[in-house]
Coordinates of C-alpha atoms in Angstrom, one line a residue:
Chain A
X10 CA 85.0 88.4 107.5
X11 CA 81.4 88.2 106.3
X12 CA 79.4 91.5 105.9
X13 CA 80.6 94.9 108.3
X14 CA 82.8 98.0 108.0
X15 CA 86.5 98.5 108.2
X16 CA 88.6 101.8 109.3
X17 CA 92.0 102.2 110.2
X18 CA 91.7 105.1 111.3
X19 CA 95.5 105.9 111.4
X20 CA 98.1 103.4 109.6
X21 CA 101.6 103.7 111.6
X22 CA 105.2 103.3 111.1
X23 CA 105.0 106.1 107.3
X24 CA 105.6 110.1 106.8
X25 CA 102.2 111.2 107.3
X26 CA 98.3 110.1 107.9
X27 CA 96.2 108.0 106.7
X28 CA 93.2 105.9 106.7
X29 CA 91.3 103.0 105.4
X30 CA 87.9 102.2 105.0
X31 CA 86.4 99.0 103.9
X32 CA 82.5 98.6 103.1
X33 CA 82.3 94.3 103.0
X34 CA 78.9 92.6 102.2
X35 CA 77.8 89.0 101.9
X36 CA 82.1 89.0 101.9
X37 CA 82.7 90.7 99.2
X38 CA 84.3 94.1 99.4
X39 CA 82.3 96.3 98.0
X40 CA 84.2 99.8 99.0
X41 CA 87.4 100.5 99.3
X42 CA 89.3 104.4 100.1
X43 CA 92.5 104.6 100.7
X44 CA 92.6 108.3 102.3
X45 CA 95.4 110.1 101.8
X46 CA 95.0 112.9 105.5
X47 CA 97.4 115.6 105.9
X48 CA 96.0 119.6 105.8
X49 CA 97.5 120.4 103.0
X50 CA 99.5 123.9 102.8
X51 CA 99.2 124.6 99.7
X52 CA 102.6 126.0 99.2
X53 CA 103.2 126.1 95.6
X54 CA 100.3 128.4 95.6
X55 CA 101.8 130.6 98.4
X56 CA 104.8 131.1 96.5
X57 CA 103.5 133.0 94.0
X58 CA 105.5 136.2 93.5
X59 CA 107.9 135.8 95.1
X60 CA 111.2 136.2 94.0
X61 CA 113.4 132.5 92.6
X62 CA 115.9 132.6 94.7
X63 CA 113.8 132.4 97.3
X64 CA 111.4 128.7 96.2
X65 CA 113.6 126.2 96.9
X66 CA 114.7 126.6 100.5
X67 CA 110.8 127.1 101.1
X68 CA 109.5 124.6 99.7
X69 CA 112.2 121.8 101.1
X70 CA 109.6 122.3 103.6
X71 CA 107.3 120.1 102.3
X72 CA 109.2 117.3 103.4
X73 CA 111.0 117.4 106.5
X74 CA 112.1 113.5 105.5
X75 CA 113.1 114.0 101.3
X76 CA 114.0 117.8 101.6
X77 CA 116.8 117.3 99.5
X78 CA 114.9 115.5 96.8
X79 CA 112.1 118.8 97.0
X80 CA 115.5 121.0 97.8
X81 CA 117.7 119.5 94.1
X82 CA 114.0 119.4 91.9
X83 CA 112.9 123.1 92.6
X84 CA 116.8 124.1 91.5
X85 CA 116.0 122.2 88.5
X86 CA 113.5 123.7 87.3
X87 CA 114.8 126.8 88.5
X88 CA 116.9 126.2 86.2
X89 CA 116.3 125.3 83.6
X90 CA 113.5 128.7 84.1
X91 CA 116.8 130.6 83.8
X92 CA 118.7 128.9 81.3
X93 CA 121.3 128.5 83.5
X94 CA 124.1 124.7 83.4
X95 CA 125.2 123.6 86.2
X96 CA 129.1 123.1 86.4
X97 CA 130.9 119.7 86.5
X98 CA 131.6 120.3 90.1
X99 CA 128.2 121.6 91.0
X100 CA 126.4 119.0 89.2
X101 CA 128.6 115.9 91.3
X102 CA 128.4 117.4 94.3
X103 CA 124.6 117.6 94.5
X104 CA 125.0 113.4 92.8
X105 CA 127.1 113.3 96.9
X106 CA 125.1 114.7 97.9
X107 CA 121.8 112.8 97.1
X108 CA 123.8 109.3 97.3
X109 CA 123.6 110.0 101.5
X110 CA 119.7 111.2 100.6
X111 CA 119.0 108.5 99.5
X112 CA 120.7 105.7 102.0
X113 CA 119.5 108.0 105.7
X114 CA 115.9 108.2 104.4
X115 CA 115.1 104.3 102.6
X116 CA 117.3 103.5 105.3
X117 CA 114.8 105.1 107.9
X118 CA 111.6 103.1 105.6
X119 CA 113.3 99.8 105.7
X120 CA 114.5 99.6 109.7
X121 CA 112.6 102.1 111.2
X122 CA 108.9 101.3 109.5
X123 CA 109.0 98.1 107.3
X124 CA 111.9 95.9 110.1
X125 CA 109.4 95.5 113.0
X126 CA 106.9 93.8 110.1
X127 CA 110.0 91.3 109.1
X128 CA 110.7 90.7 113.5
X129 CA 106.8 90.0 114.2
X130 CA 107.3 93.0 116.5
X131 CA 105.1 96.7 117.0
X132 CA 108.3 98.3 117.2
X133 CA 111.8 98.7 117.0
X134 CA 110.8 99.8 120.3
X135 CA 110.4 95.5 121.3
X136 CA 113.6 94.9 119.8
X137 CA 115.6 92.9 122.0
X138 CA 119.2 94.8 123.8
X139 CA 120.9 91.5 123.8
X140 CA 123.6 92.6 121.7
X141 CA 123.0 88.7 119.9
X142 CA 119.9 89.4 119.4
X143 CA 119.8 89.4 115.4
X144 CA 117.7 92.1 115.5
X145 CA 119.3 93.9 117.3
X146 CA 122.4 93.1 115.5
X147 CA 119.8 95.1 112.7
X148 CA 118.9 98.5 114.1
X149 CA 122.0 98.4 115.2
X150 CA 124.1 98.3 111.5
X151 CA 121.0 101.0 110.5
X152 CA 121.7 103.8 113.0
X153 CA 125.4 103.8 111.7
X154 CA 123.6 103.2 107.9
X155 CA 121.2 106.1 108.9
X156 CA 124.4 108.4 109.8
X157 CA 126.5 107.7 107.4
X158 CA 124.2 109.4 104.5
X159 CA 123.2 111.5 107.3
X160 CA 126.9 112.7 107.7
X161 CA 127.4 112.9 103.9
X162 CA 124.5 115.7 103.4
X163 CA 126.1 117.4 106.8
X164 CA 129.3 118.0 104.9
X165 CA 128.1 118.5 100.6
X166 CA 124.6 120.4 101.6
X167 CA 125.0 121.5 104.8
X168 CA 122.5 120.2 106.7
X169 CA 120.8 116.8 106.4
X170 CA 117.0 118.0 106.6
X171 CA 116.4 121.9 104.5
X172 CA 120.0 121.8 103.5
X173 CA 120.9 125.8 103.5
X174 CA 123.7 125.5 100.4
X175 CA 122.3 124.2 97.4
X176 CA 121.9 127.7 95.3
X177 CA 120.4 128.6 92.2
X178 CA 123.5 127.6 89.6
X179 CA 125.2 125.3 92.2
X180 CA 127.1 126.2 95.5
X181 CA 126.5 128.9 98.3
X182 CA 129.7 127.7 99.7
X183 CA 131.3 124.8 98.9
X184 CA 132.6 121.6 100.8
X185 CA 136.1 121.5 102.5
X186 CA 137.6 118.2 101.8
X187 CA 139.3 118.4 105.2
X188 CA 136.1 117.6 107.2
X189 CA 135.1 114.3 105.5
X190 CA 139.2 112.7 105.5
X191 CA 137.2 109.6 106.4
X192 CA 134.0 108.7 105.1
X193 CA 136.1 106.5 102.1
X194 CA 136.8 104.6 104.7
X195 CA 132.9 104.8 107.0
X196 CA 131.1 103.8 103.3
X197 CA 133.6 100.7 102.7
X198 CA 133.1 99.9 106.5
X199 CA 129.3 99.3 106.1
X200 CA 129.2 97.3 102.8
X201 CA 128.5 93.8 105.0
X202 CA 126.5 95.7 107.2
X203 CA 124.3 97.1 104.2
X204 CA 124.8 94.0 102.3
X205 CA 123.1 92.2 106.3
X206 CA 119.8 94.2 105.3
X207 CA 119.6 93.0 101.6
X208 CA 119.5 89.3 103.2
X209 CA 116.8 90.4 105.0
X210 CA 114.8 92.0 103.1
X211 CA 115.5 89.2 100.4
X212 CA 114.4 86.3 103.1
X213 CA 111.3 87.9 104.3
X214 CA 108.7 86.2 102.7
X215 CA 106.4 88.1 102.0
X216 CA 104.1 88.3 99.6
X217 CA 101.4 90.1 97.1
X218 CA 102.0 90.2 93.4
X219 CA 100.4 92.9 91.7
X220 CA 99.3 94.2 88.6
X221 CA 99.9 98.1 87.0
X222 CA 101.8 99.4 85.0
X223 CA 105.4 101.6 86.1
X224 CA 107.1 105.2 85.3
X225 CA 110.3 105.2 86.0
X226 CA 114.4 108.0 85.4
X227 CA 116.4 106.0 83.2
X228 CA 120.2 107.3 81.8
X229 CA 121.6 105.1 80.0
X230 CA 125.6 106.4 81.2
X231 CA 124.5 104.7 84.8
X232 CA 121.6 104.7 87.4
X233 CA 121.2 107.9 88.2
X234 CA 118.5 110.2 90.8
X235 CA 119.2 113.3 88.9
X236 CA 118.8 112.8 85.2
X237 CA 117.2 111.0 82.6
X238 CA 114.0 110.4 80.3
X239 CA 110.9 109.9 81.7
X240 CA 109.6 105.7 80.7
X241 CA 106.7 103.7 81.2
X242 CA 106.2 100.4 81.0
X243 CA 103.4 100.3 78.2
X244 CA 106.6 101.4 75.9
X245 CA 106.6 105.8 75.9
X246 CA 109.3 107.9 76.5
X247 CA 109.9 111.6 76.9
X248 CA 112.2 113.9 78.5
X249 CA 111.4 115.9 81.8
X250 CA 109.9 118.5 79.8
X251 CA 106.8 116.0 78.3
X252 CA 106.6 114.7 81.8
X253 CA 102.9 116.0 82.3
X254 CA 101.8 114.4 78.7
X255 CA 102.2 111.0 80.5
X256 CA 99.4 111.9 83.2
X257 CA 96.0 111.8 83.6
X258 CA 94.8 113.5 86.7
X259 CA 92.1 112.0 89.0
X260 CA 90.1 114.2 91.9
X261 CA 88.8 112.0 95.0
X262 CA 87.0 113.3 96.8
X263 CA 87.6 111.7 100.0
X264 CA 91.6 112.4 99.4
X265 CA 93.2 115.6 100.1
X266 CA 95.8 114.7 97.1
X267 CA 94.8 114.1 93.7
X268 CA 95.4 110.7 92.3
X269 CA 96.9 110.3 88.9
X270 CA 96.7 107.4 85.5
X271 CA 98.1 107.2 83.2
X272 CA 97.0 108.8 80.0
X273 CA 96.7 106.3 77.8
X274 CA 95.4 103.5 79.3
X275 CA 93.4 105.4 81.8
X276 CA 95.3 103.4 84.4
X277 CA 97.4 103.1 87.5
X278 CA 100.8 103.3 87.2
X279 CA 103.7 102.6 90.2
X280 CA 106.8 105.2 90.6
X281 CA 109.3 103.7 93.3
X282 CA 112.5 101.6 94.3
X283 CA 110.2 98.6 92.7
X284 CA 110.2 99.9 89.7
X285 CA 113.9 102.0 89.4
X286 CA 115.0 98.1 89.9
X287 CA 113.2 95.7 88.0
X288 CA 113.8 98.5 84.5
X289 CA 117.5 100.2 84.9
X290 CA 119.3 96.8 88.1
X291 CA 122.0 96.4 85.1
X292 CA 123.1 100.2 85.2
X293 CA 123.5 99.7 89.8
X294 CA 127.1 100.3 89.8
X295 CA 129.3 97.0 89.6
X296 CA 130.1 96.5 92.9
X297 CA 126.6 96.7 93.0
X298 CA 125.8 93.6 90.7
X299 CA 128.4 92.1 91.5
X300 CA 127.8 91.7 95.9
X301 CA 124.1 91.3 94.9
X302 CA 123.9 89.3 92.2
X303 CA 121.9 87.1 94.0
X304 CA 119.9 89.8 95.2
X305 CA 118.6 90.8 92.2
X306 CA 117.8 87.3 90.6
X307 CA 115.0 88.2 92.8
X308 CA 113.7 91.3 89.6
X309 CA 111.9 91.9 87.9
X310 CA 109.7 91.7 90.4
X311 CA 105.6 92.2 91.2
X312 CA 105.5 91.7 94.2
X313 CA 105.3 95.1 95.5
X314 CA 106.9 94.0 99.5
X315 CA 110.0 93.5 97.0
X316 CA 110.3 97.4 96.8
X317 CA 111.8 97.6 100.3
X318 CA 114.2 94.6 98.9
X319 CA 114.6 97.0 95.5
X320 CA 115.5 100.1 98.0
X321 CA 117.8 98.0 99.7
X322 CA 119.4 97.4 97.2
X323 CA 119.4 101.3 96.2
X324 CA 121.4 101.7 99.5
X325 CA 124.4 99.5 98.2
X326 CA 124.1 101.4 95.8
X327 CA 124.3 104.7 96.4
X328 CA 127.1 104.3 99.0
X329 CA 129.4 102.4 96.4
X330 CA 128.7 105.1 94.6
X331 CA 129.5 107.8 96.6
X332 CA 132.3 106.1 97.9
X333 CA 133.4 106.3 93.7
X334 CA 132.5 109.9 93.9
X335 CA 135.1 110.6 96.9
X336 CA 136.9 109.4 95.3
X337 CA 138.1 111.1 92.6
X338 CA 137.0 114.4 93.5
X339 CA 138.6 117.5 92.7
X340 CA 136.5 120.2 95.1
X341 CA 137.6 124.1 93.9
X342 CA 137.1 125.9 96.9
X343 CA 136.1 128.8 95.2
X344 CA 133.6 128.6 92.3
X345 CA 130.5 130.1 92.5
X346 CA 127.3 129.6 91.7
X347 CA 126.0 129.9 87.6
X348 CA 124.0 132.8 88.1
X349 CA 122.6 135.5 85.1
X350 CA 120.2 138.7 85.1
X351 CA 116.6 137.4 85.3
X352 CA 114.1 136.0 82.2
X353 CA 111.1 135.0 81.6
X354 CA 110.3 131.0 81.0
X355 CA 109.1 128.0 82.8
X356 CA 112.0 124.5 84.0
X357 CA 110.3 121.6 84.8
X358 CA 112.6 120.1 87.4
X359 CA 112.3 116.1 87.8
X360 CA 114.2 113.5 89.8
X361 CA 113.4 110.1 91.3
X362 CA 112.4 111.1 95.3
X363 CA 113.2 107.5 97.6
X364 CA 109.9 107.1 96.9
X365 CA 109.7 107.6 93.0
X366 CA 109.3 110.6 90.4
X367 CA 108.7 113.6 91.4
X368 CA 108.4 117.0 89.6
X369 CA 108.2 120.1 90.0
X370 CA 107.6 122.7 87.1
X371 CA 108.0 126.3 87.8
X372 CA 106.8 129.8 85.7
X373 CA 109.2 132.3 86.0
X374 CA 108.6 136.4 84.9
X375 CA 111.4 138.8 83.4
X376 CA 111.6 140.0 87.2
X377 CA 112.5 136.9 88.2
X378 CA 109.1 136.3 90.1
X379 CA 107.4 133.2 89.6
X380 CA 104.5 132.9 88.1
X381 CA 103.3 129.2 88.5
X382 CA 104.5 127.1 90.1
X383 CA 103.7 123.0 90.0
X384 CA 104.2 120.0 92.1
X385 CA 103.7 116.3 91.8
X386 CA 104.8 114.6 94.3
X387 CA 105.1 109.8 94.1
X388 CA 102.2 109.0 96.8
X389 CA 100.3 111.3 95.1
X390 CA 100.8 108.8 91.7
X391 CA 100.7 105.7 93.3
X392 CA 97.7 106.3 95.6
X393 CA 95.3 104.6 93.1
X394 CA 97.2 101.4 92.7
X395 CA 97.6 101.7 96.0
X396 CA 94.0 101.0 96.9
X397 CA 93.6 99.0 94.0
X398 CA 96.4 97.0 94.9
X399 CA 94.8 96.9 98.9
X400 CA 91.6 96.3 97.3
X401 CA 92.8 93.0 95.9
X402 CA 94.2 91.4 99.1
X403 CA 91.6 92.8 100.6
X404 CA 89.2 89.9 97.7
X405 CA 91.6 87.6 97.7
X406 CA 92.1 87.2 101.5
X407 CA 88.6 88.2 102.3
X408 CA 87.5 85.2 105.3
X409 CA 91.0 86.2 107.7
X410 CA 89.7 88.3 111.1
X411 CA 89.5 91.8 111.1
X412 CA 92.4 91.8 112.9
X413 CA 95.6 90.6 110.6
X414 CA 93.5 91.9 107.7
X415 CA 94.6 95.4 109.3
X416 CA 97.7 93.8 110.6
X417 CA 98.6 93.5 106.4
X418 CA 97.2 96.0 105.4
X419 CA 99.5 98.4 107.0
X420 CA 102.2 96.3 106.3
X421 CA 101.6 96.3 102.4
X422 CA 100.9 100.4 102.8
X423 CA 104.0 100.4 104.0
X424 CA 106.0 99.3 101.5
X425 CA 104.9 102.2 99.0
X426 CA 106.4 103.4 101.8
X427 CA 104.6 106.7 100.8
X428 CA 105.2 110.4 102.4
X429 CA 101.8 111.9 102.8
X430 CA 103.0 114.5 104.0
X431 CA 104.3 115.0 100.7
X432 CA 101.3 114.4 99.1
X433 CA 99.4 116.5 101.3
X434 CA 100.4 112.7 105.9
X435 CA 99.0 108.7 107.2
X436 CA 96.4 104.9 108.2
X437 CA 93.1 104.7 109.1
X438 CA 91.0 102.5 108.6
X439 CA 87.2 102.3 108.3
X440 CA 85.7 98.9 108.3
X441 CA 82.2 99.5 107.1
X442 CA 79.9 96.9 107.6
X443 CA 76.1 98.0 105.5
Chain B
X5 CA 115.3 114.6 112.8
X6 CA 114.0 112.8 116.6
X7 CA 113.9 110.1 114.0
X8 CA 117.5 110.9 113.2
X9 CA 118.3 111.9 117.2
X10 CA 117.7 107.7 118.0
X11 CA 120.4 106.6 116.1
X12 CA 122.6 107.9 119.2
X13 CA 120.2 108.2 121.6
X14 CA 117.6 105.2 121.4
X15 CA 119.9 103.0 124.1
X16 CA 120.1 105.1 126.2
X17 CA 116.5 107.0 126.2
X18 CA 115.1 103.4 126.2
X19 CA 115.9 102.9 130.0
X20 CA 114.6 106.3 131.2
X21 CA 112.0 107.2 129.0
X22 CA 108.7 105.3 128.5
X23 CA 107.9 106.3 124.7
X24 CA 103.4 105.9 124.6
X25 CA 103.2 107.2 122.0
X26 CA 104.8 107.7 119.7
X27 CA 102.4 106.7 115.2
X28 CA 106.3 107.1 113.3
X29 CA 106.6 104.0 115.7
X30 CA 104.6 102.4 117.2
X31 CA 100.7 101.0 115.8
X32 CA 100.0 100.2 118.7
X33 CA 99.7 104.0 121.4
X34 CA 98.4 104.7 124.1
X35 CA 97.6 108.7 125.5
X36 CA 97.0 107.9 128.8
X37 CA 98.7 109.2 132.0
X38 CA 101.0 111.0 129.5
X39 CA 104.4 113.5 131.4
X40 CA 105.0 115.3 129.2
X41 CA 103.8 115.6 125.0
X42 CA 106.2 116.8 122.5
X43 CA 103.8 117.9 119.3
X44 CA 104.9 119.5 116.5
X45 CA 102.7 120.7 113.0
X46 CA 100.7 123.7 113.4
X47 CA 96.5 123.3 113.7
X48 CA 95.9 123.7 110.1
X49 CA 91.3 122.3 110.8
X50 CA 89.2 121.6 113.7
X51 CA 89.6 118.5 114.0
X52 CA 93.0 119.1 114.9
X53 CA 92.5 121.5 117.5
X54 CA 90.3 118.9 119.6
X55 CA 92.4 116.0 119.0
X56 CA 95.9 118.8 120.7
X57 CA 93.1 119.3 123.3
X58 CA 93.0 115.3 123.3
X59 CA 96.5 115.1 123.9
X60 CA 96.3 117.6 126.3
X61 CA 93.9 116.7 128.9
X62 CA 96.6 113.8 128.9
X63 CA 99.8 114.9 129.9
X64 CA 100.9 117.0 132.9
X65 CA 103.5 118.9 130.1
X66 CA 103.1 120.3 126.5
X67 CA 106.4 121.1 124.6
X68 CA 105.9 122.3 120.5
X69 CA 108.0 121.0 118.3
X70 CA 110.0 122.8 115.4
X71 CA 108.7 126.6 114.0
X72 CA 105.7 124.4 112.9
X73 CA 104.2 124.7 116.5
X74 CA 106.3 127.1 117.0
X75 CA 105.0 130.2 115.7
X76 CA 102.8 128.7 112.9
X77 CA 105.2 129.7 109.9
X78 CA 106.1 128.0 107.3
X79 CA 102.1 125.8 107.4
X80 CA 100.8 129.1 108.2
X81 CA 101.8 131.4 105.0
X82 CA 98.3 130.2 103.0
X83 CA 97.1 132.5 106.1
X84 CA 98.8 134.7 103.0
X85 CA 95.8 134.0 100.7
X86 CA 93.1 135.7 100.6
X87 CA 90.7 137.4 98.1
X88 CA 91.6 136.8 94.4
X89 CA 94.1 134.3 95.1
X90 CA 91.9 132.1 96.5
X91 CA 91.8 129.3 93.5
X92 CA 89.4 127.3 92.9
X93 CA 91.0 124.8 93.9
X94 CA 91.6 125.5 97.0
X95 CA 88.5 126.4 97.4
X96 CA 87.7 122.6 96.9
X97 CA 89.8 121.3 99.3
X98 CA 89.3 124.3 102.2
X99 CA 85.7 123.6 101.6
X100 CA 85.5 119.4 100.8
X101 CA 88.2 118.9 104.1
X102 CA 86.2 121.6 106.4
X103 CA 90.1 123.7 106.8
X104 CA 89.9 126.3 109.4
X105 CA 90.2 129.8 108.4
X106 CA 94.1 129.9 109.4
X107 CA 96.8 127.9 110.4
X108 CA 97.0 128.6 113.9
X109 CA 100.4 128.4 116.2
X110 CA 100.3 125.6 118.5
X111 CA 100.0 127.5 121.5
X112 CA 97.0 129.7 120.5
X113 CA 94.8 126.3 120.7
X114 CA 96.0 125.3 124.3
X115 CA 98.5 125.7 127.1
X116 CA 102.0 125.1 125.7
X117 CA 104.8 124.7 128.3
X118 CA 107.7 125.0 126.2
X119 CA 109.3 125.4 122.8
X120 CA 111.6 123.7 120.9
X121 CA 111.8 126.3 117.6
X122 CA 113.9 125.4 114.7
X123 CA 112.8 123.9 111.3
X124 CA 113.5 121.3 111.7
X125 CA 113.9 122.0 115.2
X126 CA 116.8 122.5 117.3
X127 CA 118.2 119.9 118.2
X128 CA 120.8 121.4 121.9
X129 CA 116.8 123.0 122.5
X130 CA 115.4 119.7 122.1
X131 CA 117.6 117.8 124.2
X132 CA 117.9 120.3 127.1
X133 CA 114.0 120.1 126.8
X134 CA 114.3 116.4 127.3
X135 CA 117.0 116.6 130.3
X136 CA 114.1 118.8 132.0
X137 CA 111.4 117.5 132.8
X138 CA 114.3 114.1 133.2
X139 CA 114.6 116.0 136.1
X140 CA 111.4 117.0 137.3
X141 CA 110.2 113.9 137.1
X142 CA 113.6 112.5 139.4
X143 CA 114.5 110.2 136.4
X144 CA 117.3 111.1 136.6
X145 CA 119.5 113.0 138.4

């Protein structure tokens, strides 16, 4: 394209609604805006004055897809504000449920949203019905993988979406092992299918080498989505309570969500599976490291499409971690949630959601009511870096035609696995030709 | 929830349903000649209301999916934010992006023929609604 305005009204196959507006003049990208379009619901304002016991379940409604991440981050924030320490059993059960979330959520993104790009199709609906077709095999792998992730969350926390059993201090009702006698064998049986997915995303040659800093959670004890310190690739380390000191909020006038840069560099950064695997791959489950060794050679990687490969490897890690937990856990069905009289305090819950670091902050009064609440989601943090990467891609491929650029832009946005429902919803490209 | 149902139902549904418009699954979408439109979510702005009317104009029947579409809540929780609860930050968004004064449930904006409530939506009620329309259009007996 030489000169023009390009609009993608709505990026498809992502969670929520985003658009892209590109202005090109004399073979140069004059302006590019990546726009998060979902309307805000102001839930963090709505919870003010509400009792803490009701808040995590309400805030899980921020997102259907990763509701368990919001639920657990909110529980962590409120538990910290109340000085509540979880029992080892409750911690382990949350970890197991989180493995289920990651397995389902990553598989949804990888197979339902990205796989059609790998196969050169518009949609999973276009995949052949021939059982021997490789796309058919992968799609049906995804049904098995997603179903398994869902079943883990169903039996451990009561549901995959808006789970009713986790509560402040633990569980309203402990899971009954009699209800999941075959989970270990199903997890073992799924491993070859998960490995087939990993190979698929490893073999996909799509590439966009990018350049930004990274931020991720790290726990030296092992690959962990729920506990750890926050690290940046600029060499900074902080506990969850100091997360905000790393961030600089940027109001983006055309977007329904704030963006963020690093406070020390004033530049964009990336959160998600790519930084997690880039920096923490040595902490993955030993079976995962052994069986995915060939594919882990791709990391560290600055190719955003390797975020897909990183997620596929994390699915295997979560399968292996879940097997370990199920083999060793002895659930005391009588254990009650840890509760204390309400106290004034502030708590921070930082977790790795499927698509990156998620922050919840709860300020509570002495009656156990919310005074103030804040949520910072991964897609808001990635917003500026997505825009910068798209600018680079459009600049480098300016000679390509509009259809090619549209398709490529959607593939790039999908690679970050954005959740616009969380940060506010999807890709709309406006091509603007002055 | 819909994407989870596909684990068990996609192979069968592909034989009896033509998916014309599913942004979560397809890039090439069309609203033309819809028999049934399943719409989720509450209406937060005039542009969303216009989109809902456009879908209604292209569909013989409309089914509201989930608590937000059926009751407005929890999305309509912001309707309770009044006076001093409207902070400068909230006001900036409301003004800058032309939010509606109130969040509305779907049947406050367009005619709705059936509802599948729940957060997430009730799976048995959704399957019953789908079966009803497959029979109505004589696709299954």
